[in-house]
GROMACS .gro file of N, CA and C in nm:
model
  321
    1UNK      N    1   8.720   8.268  10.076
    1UNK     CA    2   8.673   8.370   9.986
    1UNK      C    3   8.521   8.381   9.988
    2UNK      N    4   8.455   8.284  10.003
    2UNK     CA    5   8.328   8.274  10.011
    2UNK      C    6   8.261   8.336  10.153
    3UNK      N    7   8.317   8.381  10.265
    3UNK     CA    8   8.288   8.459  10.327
    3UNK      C    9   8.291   8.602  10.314
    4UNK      N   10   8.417   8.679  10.202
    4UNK     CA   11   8.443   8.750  10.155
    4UNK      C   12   8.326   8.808  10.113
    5UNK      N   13   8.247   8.707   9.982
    5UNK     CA   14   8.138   8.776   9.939
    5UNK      C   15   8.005   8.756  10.007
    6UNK      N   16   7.992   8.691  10.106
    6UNK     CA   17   7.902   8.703  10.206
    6UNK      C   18   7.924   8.827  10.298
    7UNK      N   19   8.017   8.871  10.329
    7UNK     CA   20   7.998   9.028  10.424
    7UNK      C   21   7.990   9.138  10.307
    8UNK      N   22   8.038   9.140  10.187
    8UNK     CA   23   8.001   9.209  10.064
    8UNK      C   24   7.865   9.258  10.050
    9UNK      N   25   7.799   9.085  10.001
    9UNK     CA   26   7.648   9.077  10.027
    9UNK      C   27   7.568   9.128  10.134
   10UNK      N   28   7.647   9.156  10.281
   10UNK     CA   29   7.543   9.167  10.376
   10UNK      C   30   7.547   9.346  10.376
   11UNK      N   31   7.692   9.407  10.354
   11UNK     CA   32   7.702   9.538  10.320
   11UNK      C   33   7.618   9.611  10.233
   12UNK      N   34   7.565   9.551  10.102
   12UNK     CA   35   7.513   9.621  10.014
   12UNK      C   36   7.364   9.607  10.044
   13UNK      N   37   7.342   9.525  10.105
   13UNK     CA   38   7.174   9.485  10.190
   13UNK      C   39   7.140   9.606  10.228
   14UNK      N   40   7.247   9.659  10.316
   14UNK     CA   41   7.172   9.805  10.429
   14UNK      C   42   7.139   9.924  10.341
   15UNK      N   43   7.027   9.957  10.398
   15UNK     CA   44   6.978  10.093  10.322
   15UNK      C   45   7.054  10.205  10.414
   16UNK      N   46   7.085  10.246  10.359
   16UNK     CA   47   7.194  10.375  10.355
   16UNK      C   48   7.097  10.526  10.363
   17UNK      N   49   7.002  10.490  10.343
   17UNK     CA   50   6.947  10.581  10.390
   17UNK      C   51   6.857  10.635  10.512
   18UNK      N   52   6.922  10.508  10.623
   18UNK     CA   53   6.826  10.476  10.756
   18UNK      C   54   6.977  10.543  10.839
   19UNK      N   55   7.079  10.563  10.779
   19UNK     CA   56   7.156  10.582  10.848
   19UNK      C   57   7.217  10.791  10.889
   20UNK      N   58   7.232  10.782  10.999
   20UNK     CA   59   7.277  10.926  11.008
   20UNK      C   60   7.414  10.934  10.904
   21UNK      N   61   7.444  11.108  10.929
   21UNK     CA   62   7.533  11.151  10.862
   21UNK      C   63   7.626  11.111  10.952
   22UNK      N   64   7.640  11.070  11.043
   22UNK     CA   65   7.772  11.085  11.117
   22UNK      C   66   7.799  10.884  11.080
   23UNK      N   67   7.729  10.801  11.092
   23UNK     CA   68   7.690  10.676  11.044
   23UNK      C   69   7.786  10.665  10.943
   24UNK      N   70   7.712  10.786  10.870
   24UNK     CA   71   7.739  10.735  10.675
   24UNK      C   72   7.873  10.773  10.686
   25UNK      N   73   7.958  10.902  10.763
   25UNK     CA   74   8.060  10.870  10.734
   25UNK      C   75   8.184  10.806  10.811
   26UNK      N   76   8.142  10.714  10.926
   26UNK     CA   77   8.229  10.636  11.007
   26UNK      C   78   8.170  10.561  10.920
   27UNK      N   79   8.097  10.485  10.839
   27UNK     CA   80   8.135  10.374  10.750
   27UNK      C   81   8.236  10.381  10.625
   28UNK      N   82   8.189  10.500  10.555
   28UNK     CA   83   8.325  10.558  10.469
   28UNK      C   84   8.449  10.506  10.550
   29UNK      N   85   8.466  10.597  10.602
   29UNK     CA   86   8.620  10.541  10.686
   29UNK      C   87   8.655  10.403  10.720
   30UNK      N   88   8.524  10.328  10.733
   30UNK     CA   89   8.602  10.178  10.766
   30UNK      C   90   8.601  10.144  10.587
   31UNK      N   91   8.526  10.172  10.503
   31UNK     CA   92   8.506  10.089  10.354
   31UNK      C   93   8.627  10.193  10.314
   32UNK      N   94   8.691  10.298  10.354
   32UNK     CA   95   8.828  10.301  10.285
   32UNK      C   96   8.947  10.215  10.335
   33UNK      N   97   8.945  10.204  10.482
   33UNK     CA   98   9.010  10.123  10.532
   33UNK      C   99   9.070   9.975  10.457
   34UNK      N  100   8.877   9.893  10.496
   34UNK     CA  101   8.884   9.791  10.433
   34UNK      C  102   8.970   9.777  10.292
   35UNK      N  103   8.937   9.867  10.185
   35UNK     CA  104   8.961   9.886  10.075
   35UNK      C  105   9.129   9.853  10.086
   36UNK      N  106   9.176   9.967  10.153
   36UNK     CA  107   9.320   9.938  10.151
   36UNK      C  108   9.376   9.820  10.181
   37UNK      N  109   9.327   9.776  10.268
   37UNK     CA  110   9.365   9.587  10.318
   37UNK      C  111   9.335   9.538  10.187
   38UNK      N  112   9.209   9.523  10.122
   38UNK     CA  113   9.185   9.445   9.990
   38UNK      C  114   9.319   9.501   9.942
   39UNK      N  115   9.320   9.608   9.878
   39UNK     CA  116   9.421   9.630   9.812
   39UNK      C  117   9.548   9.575   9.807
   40UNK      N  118   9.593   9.572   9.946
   40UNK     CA  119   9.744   9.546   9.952
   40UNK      C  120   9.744   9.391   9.992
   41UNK      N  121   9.639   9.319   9.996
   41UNK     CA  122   9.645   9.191   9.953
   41UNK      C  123   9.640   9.144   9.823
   42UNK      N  124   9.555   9.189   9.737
   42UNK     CA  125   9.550   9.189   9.577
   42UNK      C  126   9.724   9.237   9.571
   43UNK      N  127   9.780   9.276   9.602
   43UNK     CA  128   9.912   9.276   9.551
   43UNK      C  129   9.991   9.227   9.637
   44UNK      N  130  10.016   9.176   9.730
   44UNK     CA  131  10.069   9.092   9.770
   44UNK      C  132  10.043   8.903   9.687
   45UNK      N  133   9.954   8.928   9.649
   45UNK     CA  134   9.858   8.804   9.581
   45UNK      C  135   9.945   8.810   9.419
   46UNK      N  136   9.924   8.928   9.368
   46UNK     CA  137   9.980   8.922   9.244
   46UNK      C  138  10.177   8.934   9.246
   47UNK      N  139  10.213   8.965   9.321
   47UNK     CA  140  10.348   8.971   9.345
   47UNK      C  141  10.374   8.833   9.350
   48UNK      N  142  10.310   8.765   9.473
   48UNK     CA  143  10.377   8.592   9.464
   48UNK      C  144  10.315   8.523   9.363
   49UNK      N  145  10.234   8.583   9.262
   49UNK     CA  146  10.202   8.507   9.119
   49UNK      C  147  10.328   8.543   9.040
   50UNK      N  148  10.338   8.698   9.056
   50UNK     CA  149  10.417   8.674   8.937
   50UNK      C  150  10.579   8.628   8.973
   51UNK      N  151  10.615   8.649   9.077
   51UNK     CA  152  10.770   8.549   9.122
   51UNK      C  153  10.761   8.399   9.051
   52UNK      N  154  10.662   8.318   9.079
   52UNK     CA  155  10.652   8.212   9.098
   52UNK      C  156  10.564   8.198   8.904
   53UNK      N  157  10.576   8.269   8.826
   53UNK     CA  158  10.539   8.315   8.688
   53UNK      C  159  10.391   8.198   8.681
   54UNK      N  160  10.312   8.239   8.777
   54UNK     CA  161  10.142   8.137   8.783
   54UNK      C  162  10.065   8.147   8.625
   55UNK      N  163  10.136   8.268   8.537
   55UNK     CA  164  10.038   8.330   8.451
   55UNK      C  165  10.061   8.190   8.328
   56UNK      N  166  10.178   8.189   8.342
   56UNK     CA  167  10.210   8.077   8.282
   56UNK      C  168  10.128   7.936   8.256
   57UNK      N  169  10.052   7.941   8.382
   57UNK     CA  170   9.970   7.794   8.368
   57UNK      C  171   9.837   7.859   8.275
   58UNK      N  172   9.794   7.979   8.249
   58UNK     CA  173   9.691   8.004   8.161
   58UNK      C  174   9.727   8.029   8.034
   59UNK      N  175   9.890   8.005   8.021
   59UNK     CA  176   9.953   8.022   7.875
   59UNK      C  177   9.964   8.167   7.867
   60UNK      N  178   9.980   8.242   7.976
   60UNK     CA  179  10.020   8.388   7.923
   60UNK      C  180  10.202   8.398   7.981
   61UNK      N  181  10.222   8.451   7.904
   61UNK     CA  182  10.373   8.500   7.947
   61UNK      C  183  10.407   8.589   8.046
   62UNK      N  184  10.303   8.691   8.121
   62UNK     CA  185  10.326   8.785   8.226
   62UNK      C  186  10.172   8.801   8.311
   63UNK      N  187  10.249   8.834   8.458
   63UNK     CA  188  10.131   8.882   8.490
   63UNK      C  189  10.050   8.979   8.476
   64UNK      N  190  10.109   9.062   8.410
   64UNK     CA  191  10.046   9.182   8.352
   64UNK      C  192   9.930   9.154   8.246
   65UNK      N  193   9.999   9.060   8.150
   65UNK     CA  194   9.902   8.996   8.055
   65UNK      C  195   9.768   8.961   8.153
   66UNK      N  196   9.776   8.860   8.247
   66UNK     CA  197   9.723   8.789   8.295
   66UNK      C  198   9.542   8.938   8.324
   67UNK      N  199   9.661   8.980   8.412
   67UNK     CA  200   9.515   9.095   8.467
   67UNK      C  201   9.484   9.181   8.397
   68UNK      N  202   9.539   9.226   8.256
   68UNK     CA  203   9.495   9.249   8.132
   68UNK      C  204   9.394   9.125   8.106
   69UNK      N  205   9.350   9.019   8.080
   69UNK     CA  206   9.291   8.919   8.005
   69UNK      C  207   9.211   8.900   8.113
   70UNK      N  208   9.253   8.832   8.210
   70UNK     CA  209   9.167   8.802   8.313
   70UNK      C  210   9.080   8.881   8.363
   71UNK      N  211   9.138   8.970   8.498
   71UNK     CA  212   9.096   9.061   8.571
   71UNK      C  213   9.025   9.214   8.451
   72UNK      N  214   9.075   9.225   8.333
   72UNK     CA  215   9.007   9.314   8.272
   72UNK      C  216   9.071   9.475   8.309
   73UNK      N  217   9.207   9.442   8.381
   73UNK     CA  218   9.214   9.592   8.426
   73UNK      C  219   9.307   9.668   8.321
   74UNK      N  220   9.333   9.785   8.329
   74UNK     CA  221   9.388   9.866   8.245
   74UNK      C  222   9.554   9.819   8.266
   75UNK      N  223   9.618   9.851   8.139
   75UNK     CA  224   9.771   9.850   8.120
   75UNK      C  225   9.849   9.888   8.209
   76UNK      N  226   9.781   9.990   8.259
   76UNK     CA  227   9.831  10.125   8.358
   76UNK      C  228   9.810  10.091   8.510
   77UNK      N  229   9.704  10.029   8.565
   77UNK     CA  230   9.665   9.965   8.646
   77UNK      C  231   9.755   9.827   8.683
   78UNK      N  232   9.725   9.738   8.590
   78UNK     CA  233   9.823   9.596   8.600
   78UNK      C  234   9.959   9.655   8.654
   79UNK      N  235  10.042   9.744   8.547
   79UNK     CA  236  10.175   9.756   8.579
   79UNK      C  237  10.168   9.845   8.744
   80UNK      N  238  10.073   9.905   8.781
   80UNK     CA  239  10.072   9.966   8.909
   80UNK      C  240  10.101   9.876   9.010
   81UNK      N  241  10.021   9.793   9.014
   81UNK     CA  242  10.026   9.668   9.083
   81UNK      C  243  10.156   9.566   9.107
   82UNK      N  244  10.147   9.574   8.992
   82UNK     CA  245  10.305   9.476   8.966
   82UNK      C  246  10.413   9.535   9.052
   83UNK      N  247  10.421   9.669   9.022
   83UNK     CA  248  10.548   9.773   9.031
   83UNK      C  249  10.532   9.743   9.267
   84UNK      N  250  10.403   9.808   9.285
   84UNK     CA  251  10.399   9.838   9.422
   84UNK      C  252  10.440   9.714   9.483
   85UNK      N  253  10.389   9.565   9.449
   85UNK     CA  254  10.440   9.434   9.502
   85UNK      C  255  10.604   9.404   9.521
   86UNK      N  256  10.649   9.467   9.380
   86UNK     CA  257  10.829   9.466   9.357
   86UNK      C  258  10.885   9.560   9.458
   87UNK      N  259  10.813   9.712   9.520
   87UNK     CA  260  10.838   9.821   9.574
   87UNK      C  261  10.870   9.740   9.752
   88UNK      N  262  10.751   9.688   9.753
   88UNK     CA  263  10.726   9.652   9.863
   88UNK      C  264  10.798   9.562   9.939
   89UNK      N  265  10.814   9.452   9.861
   89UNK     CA  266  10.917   9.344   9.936
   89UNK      C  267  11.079   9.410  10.002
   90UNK      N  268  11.088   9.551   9.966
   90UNK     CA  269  11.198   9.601  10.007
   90UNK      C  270  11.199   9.720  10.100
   91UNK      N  271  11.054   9.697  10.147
   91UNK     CA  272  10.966   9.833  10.226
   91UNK      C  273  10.907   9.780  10.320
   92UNK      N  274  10.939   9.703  10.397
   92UNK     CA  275  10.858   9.666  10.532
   92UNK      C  276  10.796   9.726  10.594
   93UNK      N  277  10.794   9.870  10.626
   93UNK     CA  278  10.677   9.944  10.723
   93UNK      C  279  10.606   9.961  10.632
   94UNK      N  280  10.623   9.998  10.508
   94UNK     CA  281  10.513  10.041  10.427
   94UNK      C  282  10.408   9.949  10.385
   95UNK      N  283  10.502   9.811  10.375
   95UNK     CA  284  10.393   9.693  10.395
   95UNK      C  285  10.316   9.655  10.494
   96UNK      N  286  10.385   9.679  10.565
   96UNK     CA  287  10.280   9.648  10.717
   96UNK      C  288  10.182   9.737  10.726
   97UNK      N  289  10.173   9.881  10.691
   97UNK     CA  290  10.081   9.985  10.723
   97UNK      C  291   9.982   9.979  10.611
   98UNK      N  292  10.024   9.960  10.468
   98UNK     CA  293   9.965   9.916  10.371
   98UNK      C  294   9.855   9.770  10.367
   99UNK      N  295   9.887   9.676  10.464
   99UNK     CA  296   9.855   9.580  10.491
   99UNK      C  297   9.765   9.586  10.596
  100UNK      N  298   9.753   9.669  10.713
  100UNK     CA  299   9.667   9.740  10.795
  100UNK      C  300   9.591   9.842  10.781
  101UNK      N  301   9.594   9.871  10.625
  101UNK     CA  302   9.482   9.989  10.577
  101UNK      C  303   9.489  10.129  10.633
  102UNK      N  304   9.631  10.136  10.678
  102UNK     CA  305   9.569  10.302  10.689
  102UNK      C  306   9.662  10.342  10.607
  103UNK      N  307   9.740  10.337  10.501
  103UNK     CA  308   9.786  10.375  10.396
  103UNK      C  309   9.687  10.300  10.257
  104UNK      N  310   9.705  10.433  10.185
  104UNK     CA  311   9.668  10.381  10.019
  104UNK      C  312   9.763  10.292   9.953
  105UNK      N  313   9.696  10.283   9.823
  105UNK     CA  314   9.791  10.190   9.701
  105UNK      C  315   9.873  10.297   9.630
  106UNK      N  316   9.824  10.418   9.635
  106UNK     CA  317   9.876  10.552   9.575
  106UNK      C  318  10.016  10.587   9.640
  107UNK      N  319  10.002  10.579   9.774
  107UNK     CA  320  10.077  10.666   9.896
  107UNK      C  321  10.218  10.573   9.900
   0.00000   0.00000   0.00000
């Protein structure tokens, strides 16, 4: 993980404004990319928490709670998450493509 926020760190370094338009938006395209990989690991991540009920060791009863309290995210959000991890284990291409970023968390 700690490399994680070291290429984070080295991303937000670049001035963005040394860069062409065509630059600025073949990086878009990889930071949506990327995004989607984050994504569909954050739920792959929260799916085998909540099988395995992890929320439990912080004394919450769900994982929903959990990324409500913890993570800070919305009601609406948590259960998104939850739902696409449950979706998924029964969706293999969609995981795989979801997992290779060229699908959204939406899609």
């Amino acid at each position: 993980m700690d490399e994680l926020h070291t290429a984070l760190d080295a991303l937000a370094g670049h001035d963005l404004h040394d860069l062409s338009d065509g630059a600025l938006l073949e990086r878009t395209s990889v930071l949506v990319a990327v995004r989607n990989r984050l994504d569909a690991e954050l739920t792959r991540t929260v799916r085998a928490a909540d099988t395995r009920q992890a929320s439990e060791h912080d004394g919450l009863r769900t994982m929903q709670s959990w990324l409500r309290g913890h993570a800070r995210l919305s009601t609406a959000e948590a259960g998104r998450i939850l739902r696409a991890g449950r979706a998924l284990e029964h969706l293999p291409a969609v995981a795989a493509a979801f997992a290779a970023g060229t699908i959204t968390a939406e899609q």
